Amino acid sequence: MTNPSAARLRERFAGSVGAAAGADGEGVVHVDAARAHELLAWLRDDPGERYDYLTDVTAVEYRDRERPLEVVYQLRSLPRNADLRVKIDLPKDAELAVDSVVDLWPGANWLEREVWDMFGVRFRGHPDLRRLLMWETYSEGHPLRKDFPLRGRFSRAEQVRRALGGDLTAHYSLEELSIAEAYDALPEDLRRQLAPRPGSPAAGAGPGAGGEGGHRVVELALAAPGRGMPGAPEAEGPGSAATAAGPATPAGPDMKTDHMLINIGPQHPATHGVLRLVVELDGEVVVRVIPHIGYLHSGFEKLGEYRHYNQIIPLTDRTDYLSAPANNVAFALAAERLMGIEITERCKVLRVIACELSRIISHLVWAGTTAIDIGAFTVFLWMFQERERAYNLIEEWTGARLTTSLTRVGGMMADLPDGWTDRLREWCRRFPKTLDEVDRMLLRNGIWLGRTQDVGVMTTAEAIAHSLSGPMLRASGVAFDVRKDLPYLDYDTYDFEVPVGEHGDVYDRYLVRMEEMRQSVRILLQALDRLPDGPLNSADPRVILPPKRRAMSDMESMIHHFKQVMEGVPAPAGEVYFPVENPKGELGTYLVSDGTAKPVRWRIRPPSFLNIAALPKMAEGHLLSDLIAINASVDIVMGEIDR
Amino acid sequence: MSPVTGSAFFWTSVVKILIVFGGILSLVAFWTWVERRGAGWIQNRLGPNRVGPEGLLQPAADGLKNFLKEETLPPFADRFVFLLAPVMAFVPALITFAVVPFASPLPTPWGLVSPAIADLPVGFLYILAISSLGVYGVVLAGWSSNNKYSLLGGLRGSAQLISYEVSMGLSAVAVLVLAGNITMNEIVARQQHSVWFVLPLSVAFLTFLIASFAETNRLPFDLPEAEAELIAGYHTEYSAMKFSMFYIAEYSNMVTASALMVTLFFGGWDIPFTAWDNTPPWTVLKFVATFAAFWLKVVAFLFAYVWVRWTLPRFRFDQLMDLGWKVLLPVALGYVMVIAVAVWGLGAAGVPFGLGYGLILTAVSAVLLGLLLWGLDRNRVIGGSAARQRARWLADAARQRGAA
């Protein structure tokens, strides 16, 4: 079954559309790199298609060296509730470059930067194509390429030496250099370095050509003030971003303003992890904010390519570590769809319980930390007390509080302990009282309203264009919830409401998340009511280990056990994109298999990565205090953003 | 009995200084414990309860820790100013208290001892003058640290303190109009003969209360520190005892501000509903009773500080400025005029100063206060919109279900 859009595409762009395939109702279209931008624009704008939401941009490199590298655009039409995956094949012997779609979807900004960083695919016309997860002067190549060794090319000592040794620019933050006013304050040798050098290899080349040394990047950054807001889509010609504007000239005396540059983070109480925000302040007004991420980058996606499917589950714990059970479920569901495994009814209900419980836990952390960022300390502790109680339940179930590794492909790691459901019921009865109390504390408080209402507004159109998801998207008035619109785990049979905001400000995000917690309680109670007896794990002998007793007594079972553990479970060749509604937003798991026991590509579509990418859009023009409130309202977790 | 004179005056003053400052510092130490235990109480947790009975010795342990910690001196800081700043914050916070009378006069063999350290005839002006100096501690600390966060904190602090100083002074002017005097003892005496000024001057009390929260940098006005934004703001770079001095200054400011509110609006050391304590002959028993009454009131205000801190979120800087300049200042200014006219009218009508006089003004102020709260609230501050929002969602959802 192919997606109907594929046929229309073929009709309209004859010759540029290659193979179209369908897997599990997902449409995949291969298109020609030259006309990809035009084609994507048509898909976005054509009234019959209206793929207005860019879910993800990523790339896939196959283990087979002959196969071309693929750049993957995962599109969604919110009005039609349809998904389409557009792939561009890039032969490896040619230049790895495609046209940027930042002008179509501003949300593609960071996604494309990540692909450039990880795969070395250049996006022509991208306004700010710098490394994202790795540091700007990283010179070992592109980590997710198959020829990149798992351990990296350089030793840690060599990395430090290269990052700092002898390179003056490495001691200054690029944004510091990019403030034109700061030019005069720089040392003489550095100014010489930054001055335009015609004929130098850097002057004529865009990013990607040659090494990723410091100077060229610095020039790019220097050009930034003249380009307006970073992140704003700009229709510049391909490759012109780095060179057209050139380095900014030192400001004249009348340009001298007293903008101040401060680093918020990576160590800062309000950044919720190791996020670094470089903020340019005019007094207290935020003129520019540039988020820097990657301090927690652990290469999970790379690691996943070297692991069996079940071995990846512990990695998912560590992405969004505030909702580990939900991540476990998301990965297991994707792997099961890839392998074509049906899970049991009991397993489905238990997974719903895991998802909703972790949604509540995650939202509790969010509400508490947002409150403390706005100064309401008490709410933080009230929320955390409830969270501890929920974690006690999780601990009883899984043995761990944070890194649960709750699921296995085809089933669960453990069944519920005795009496657990009663304890969950009791918690569900008591816990909403805390929510009500917090509502009374905050929503009748003029200071809280003043601090949250009309702060960090994202309109509906902006939220869609920036690919926000989850509560962030719903607070902006888009009634899209994966549980309702692309149901999994029989969510369509549960009775719950999806709260939708109107204003897209911090206040609405608060309301949406608070209501989601109440709705999650409803789902939990329904799940407890319907929890069926019966087997926990799927009967599929491919993925489910034989019981320990049989493995120890029966030769066949032992061999089976051994082979399954040592060799893993091969998945049929194919690919799957499986979205779930995680607490932070849409967590997509994109798995590509070439028929072996280890995925070719395990891509996490991280919701808070895309949500925080819109921070400059939301925060610029607000006050410093608002920046903190907005950053808190996004609900980020760095483990997921950096992966 | 006549007041003490000569060398007896000197020695009694020394003793008073020792007692008052020792007492304030002990109260400050004690209050850090109360604040943390109070926070624990409000937040459903225990708070420090390990050191000594109920954790009462925690402040001593903290003090010891602060003495033993390393004194850091950032190399990029302006050394002299950096060292001066904690002192600049600390000293005014303590010496402001010098003019506050905290009990009835104490009879001694050498004469009658005045209850304030310095019974200045210009008591209130002294308070305004000295308490304004506290801002230098904040500004200099923020500037000399040579840290951008500290600088922002210092700037916020100076803007905030200066803005609210004005409203604070103006709301106190209403008290002065009514008291007809700026000697603290006289202000107390006038309240003893009429009603506590909190009733006839309720609007002034409200503005004074808000301004004193702002002056002490406490939540919801703790913007100069704002740990979530500025990471302790102006004292980011301070450690050990220098850091501690800022804390002691903050708590001493709280004590002084509470004492001022008690003195100006709550009758000072007056014991309500009896005239026994107001009239000579002064006895030691009266001294003890009024001393206790005064400190009880102060402690009640101090607890309000704790309560508010663990309840409210923080203002934003522009909201803070708006509140100070666009609300508090006009209100305080207008109120001074209203009170001045009322006092003039009452004088012209020949109403004698006393209980009836106070009650008439109380009625006037109650009307104004009602108008003010109604004007400020507009069903936004107290009403909140979440309940309505939730009801609307549920109604919408029900409608959709009905339609489907």
GROMACS .gro file of N, CA, C and O in nm, chain A residues 553-592:
model
  160
  553SER      N    1   1.743  -2.677   3.202
  553SER     CA    2   1.722  -2.821   3.207
  553SER      C    3   1.708  -2.883   3.067
  553SER      O    4   1.730  -3.001   3.049
  554ASP      N    5   1.677  -2.802   2.971
  554ASP     CA    6   1.643  -2.855   2.840
  554ASP      C    7   1.745  -2.802   2.739
  554ASP      O    8   1.765  -2.681   2.726
  555MET      N    9   1.810  -2.892   2.670
  555MET     CA   10   1.921  -2.853   2.582
  555MET      C   11   1.876  -2.758   2.471
  555MET      O   12   1.938  -2.656   2.444
  556GLU      N   13   1.760  -2.791   2.410
  556GLU     CA   14   1.710  -2.708   2.302
  556GLU      C   15   1.689  -2.563   2.350
  556GLU      O   16   1.728  -2.467   2.285
  557SER      N   17   1.626  -2.554   2.467
  557SER     CA   18   1.598  -2.421   2.520
  557SER      C   19   1.726  -2.347   2.552
  557SER      O   20   1.736  -2.225   2.533
  558MET      N   21   1.823  -2.419   2.601
  558MET     CA   22   1.947  -2.353   2.637
  558MET      C   23   2.015  -2.296   2.513
  558MET      O   24   2.064  -2.183   2.512
  559ILE      N   25   2.015  -2.376   2.408
  559ILE     CA   26   2.077  -2.329   2.285
  559ILE      C   27   2.003  -2.206   2.232
  559ILE      O   28   2.062  -2.105   2.193
  560HIS      N   29   1.871  -2.216   2.240
  560HIS     CA   30   1.788  -2.106   2.193
  560HIS      C   31   1.819  -1.979   2.274
  560HIS      O   32   1.839  -1.870   2.218
  561HIS      N   33   1.825  -1.998   2.404
  561HIS     CA   34   1.854  -1.888   2.495
  561HIS      C   35   1.990  -1.826   2.459
  561HIS      O   36   2.006  -1.705   2.443
  562PHE      N   37   2.087  -1.913   2.442
  562PHE     CA   38   2.223  -1.869   2.412
  562PHE      C   39   2.229  -1.790   2.281
  562PHE      O   40   2.283  -1.680   2.273
  563LYS      N   41   2.167  -1.850   2.180
  563LYS     CA   42   2.172  -1.784   2.050
  563LYS      C   43   2.102  -1.648   2.053
  563LYS      O   44   2.150  -1.550   1.997
  564GLN      N   45   1.993  -1.646   2.125
  564GLN     CA   46   1.916  -1.521   2.127
  564GLN      C   47   1.993  -1.410   2.200
  564GLN      O   48   1.993  -1.296   2.159
  565VAL      N   49   2.062  -1.452   2.308
  565VAL     CA   50   2.135  -1.350   2.383
  565VAL      C   51   2.261  -1.310   2.308
  565VAL      O   52   2.295  -1.192   2.298
  566MET      N   53   2.331  -1.408   2.250
  566MET     CA   54   2.458  -1.376   2.189
  566MET      C   55   2.443  -1.315   2.051
  566MET      O   56   2.519  -1.226   2.013
  567GLU      N   57   2.346  -1.363   1.977
  567GLU     CA   58   2.334  -1.317   1.838
  567GLU      C   59   2.226  -1.213   1.820
  567GLU      O   60   2.219  -1.147   1.716
  568GLY      N   61   2.140  -1.202   1.917
  568GLY     CA   62   2.034  -1.104   1.904
  568GLY      C   63   1.922  -1.154   1.816
  568GLY      O   64   1.926  -1.265   1.763
  569VAL      N   65   1.824  -1.069   1.800
  569VAL     CA   66   1.707  -1.105   1.721
  569VAL      C   67   1.712  -1.028   1.591
  569VAL      O   68   1.704  -0.906   1.593
  570PRO      N   69   1.729  -1.095   1.480
  570PRO     CA   70   1.732  -1.019   1.356
  570PRO      C   71   1.595  -0.964   1.322
  570PRO      O   72   1.493  -1.028   1.343
  571ALA      N   73   1.596  -0.843   1.273
  571ALA     CA   74   1.472  -0.782   1.227
  571ALA      C   75   1.472  -0.787   1.075
  571ALA      O   76   1.578  -0.773   1.013
  572PRO      N   77   1.357  -0.807   1.014
  572PRO     CA   78   1.355  -0.807   0.868
  572PRO      C   79   1.397  -0.671   0.814
  572PRO      O   80   1.374  -0.568   0.877
  573ALA      N   81   1.457  -0.674   0.696
  573ALA     CA   82   1.500  -0.548   0.637
  573ALA      C   83   1.379  -0.459   0.615
  573ALA      O   84   1.274  -0.505   0.572
  574GLY      N   85   1.396  -0.335   0.646
  574GLY     CA   86   1.284  -0.242   0.634
  574GLY      C   87   1.305  -0.128   0.730
  574GLY      O   88   1.411  -0.113   0.789
  575GLU      N   89   1.203  -0.045   0.743
  575GLU     CA   90   1.218   0.068   0.832
  575GLU      C   91   1.083   0.106   0.888
  575GLU      O   92   0.978   0.072   0.832
  576VAL      N   93   1.088   0.174   1.000
  576VAL     CA   94   0.963   0.213   1.064
  576VAL      C   95   0.986   0.344   1.137
  576VAL      O   96   1.093   0.369   1.194
  577TYR      N   97   0.886   0.431   1.128
  577TYR     CA   98   0.886   0.551   1.212
  577TYR      C   99   0.767   0.537   1.305
  577TYR      O  100   0.653   0.529   1.260
  578PHE      N  101   0.794   0.531   1.434
  578PHE     CA  102   0.685   0.509   1.528
  578PHE      C  103   0.677   0.627   1.624
  578PHE      O  104   0.763   0.643   1.710
  579PRO      N  105   0.575   0.711   1.611
  579PRO     CA  106   0.561   0.822   1.705
  579PRO      C  107   0.478   0.782   1.826
  579PRO      O  108   0.381   0.708   1.814
  580VAL      N  109   0.519   0.828   1.941
  580VAL     CA  110   0.435   0.814   2.060
  580VAL      C  111   0.427   0.950   2.127
  580VAL      O  112   0.511   1.037   2.107
  581GLU      N  113   0.323   0.966   2.207
  581GLU     CA  114   0.304   1.092   2.278
  581GLU      C  115   0.377   1.082   2.411
  581GLU      O  116   0.324   1.028   2.508
  582ASN      N  117   0.498   1.132   2.413
  582ASN     CA  118   0.574   1.132   2.537
  582ASN      C  119   0.537   1.256   2.618
  582ASN      O  120   0.474   1.347   2.565
  583PRO      N  121   0.575   1.260   2.744
  583PRO     CA  122   0.541   1.380   2.822
  583PRO      C  123   0.592   1.509   2.757
  583PRO      O  124   0.525   1.612   2.762
  584LYS      N  125   0.709   1.506   2.697
  584LYS     CA  126   0.767   1.628   2.642
  584LYS      C  127   0.711   1.661   2.505
  584LYS      O  128   0.727   1.772   2.457
  585GLY      N  129   0.650   1.562   2.441
  585GLY     CA  130   0.601   1.586   2.306
  585GLY      C  131   0.609   1.457   2.227
  585GLY      O  132   0.612   1.348   2.284
  586GLU      N  133   0.614   1.473   2.095
  586GLU     CA  134   0.613   1.353   2.012
  586GLU      C  135   0.752   1.291   2.008
  586GLU      O  136   0.845   1.347   1.952
  587LEU      N  137   0.764   1.175   2.067
  587LEU     CA  138   0.889   1.101   2.061
  587LEU      C  139   0.879   1.004   1.946
  587LEU      O  140   0.799   0.910   1.950
  588GLY      N  141   0.955   1.028   1.841
  588GLY     CA  142   0.952   0.938   1.727
  588GLY      C  143   1.071   0.844   1.733
  588GLY      O  144   1.182   0.886   1.764
  589THR      N  145   1.047   0.719   1.706
  589THR     CA  146   1.158   0.625   1.696
  589THR      C  147   1.165   0.580   1.551
  589THR      O  148   1.068   0.523   1.501
  590TYR      N  149   1.274   0.610   1.487
  590TYR     CA  150   1.291   0.574   1.346
  590TYR      C  151   1.396   0.466   1.340
  590TYR      O  152   1.511   0.488   1.373
  591LEU      N  153   1.352   0.347   1.303
  591LEU     CA  154   1.443   0.233   1.300
  591LEU      C  155   1.458   0.187   1.156
  591LEU      O  156   1.360   0.172   1.084
  592VAL      N  157   1.582   0.167   1.116
  592VAL     CA  158   1.608   0.112   0.984
  592VAL      C  159   1.686  -0.017   1.004
  592VAL      O  160   1.785  -0.019   1.078
   0.00000   0.00000   0.00000
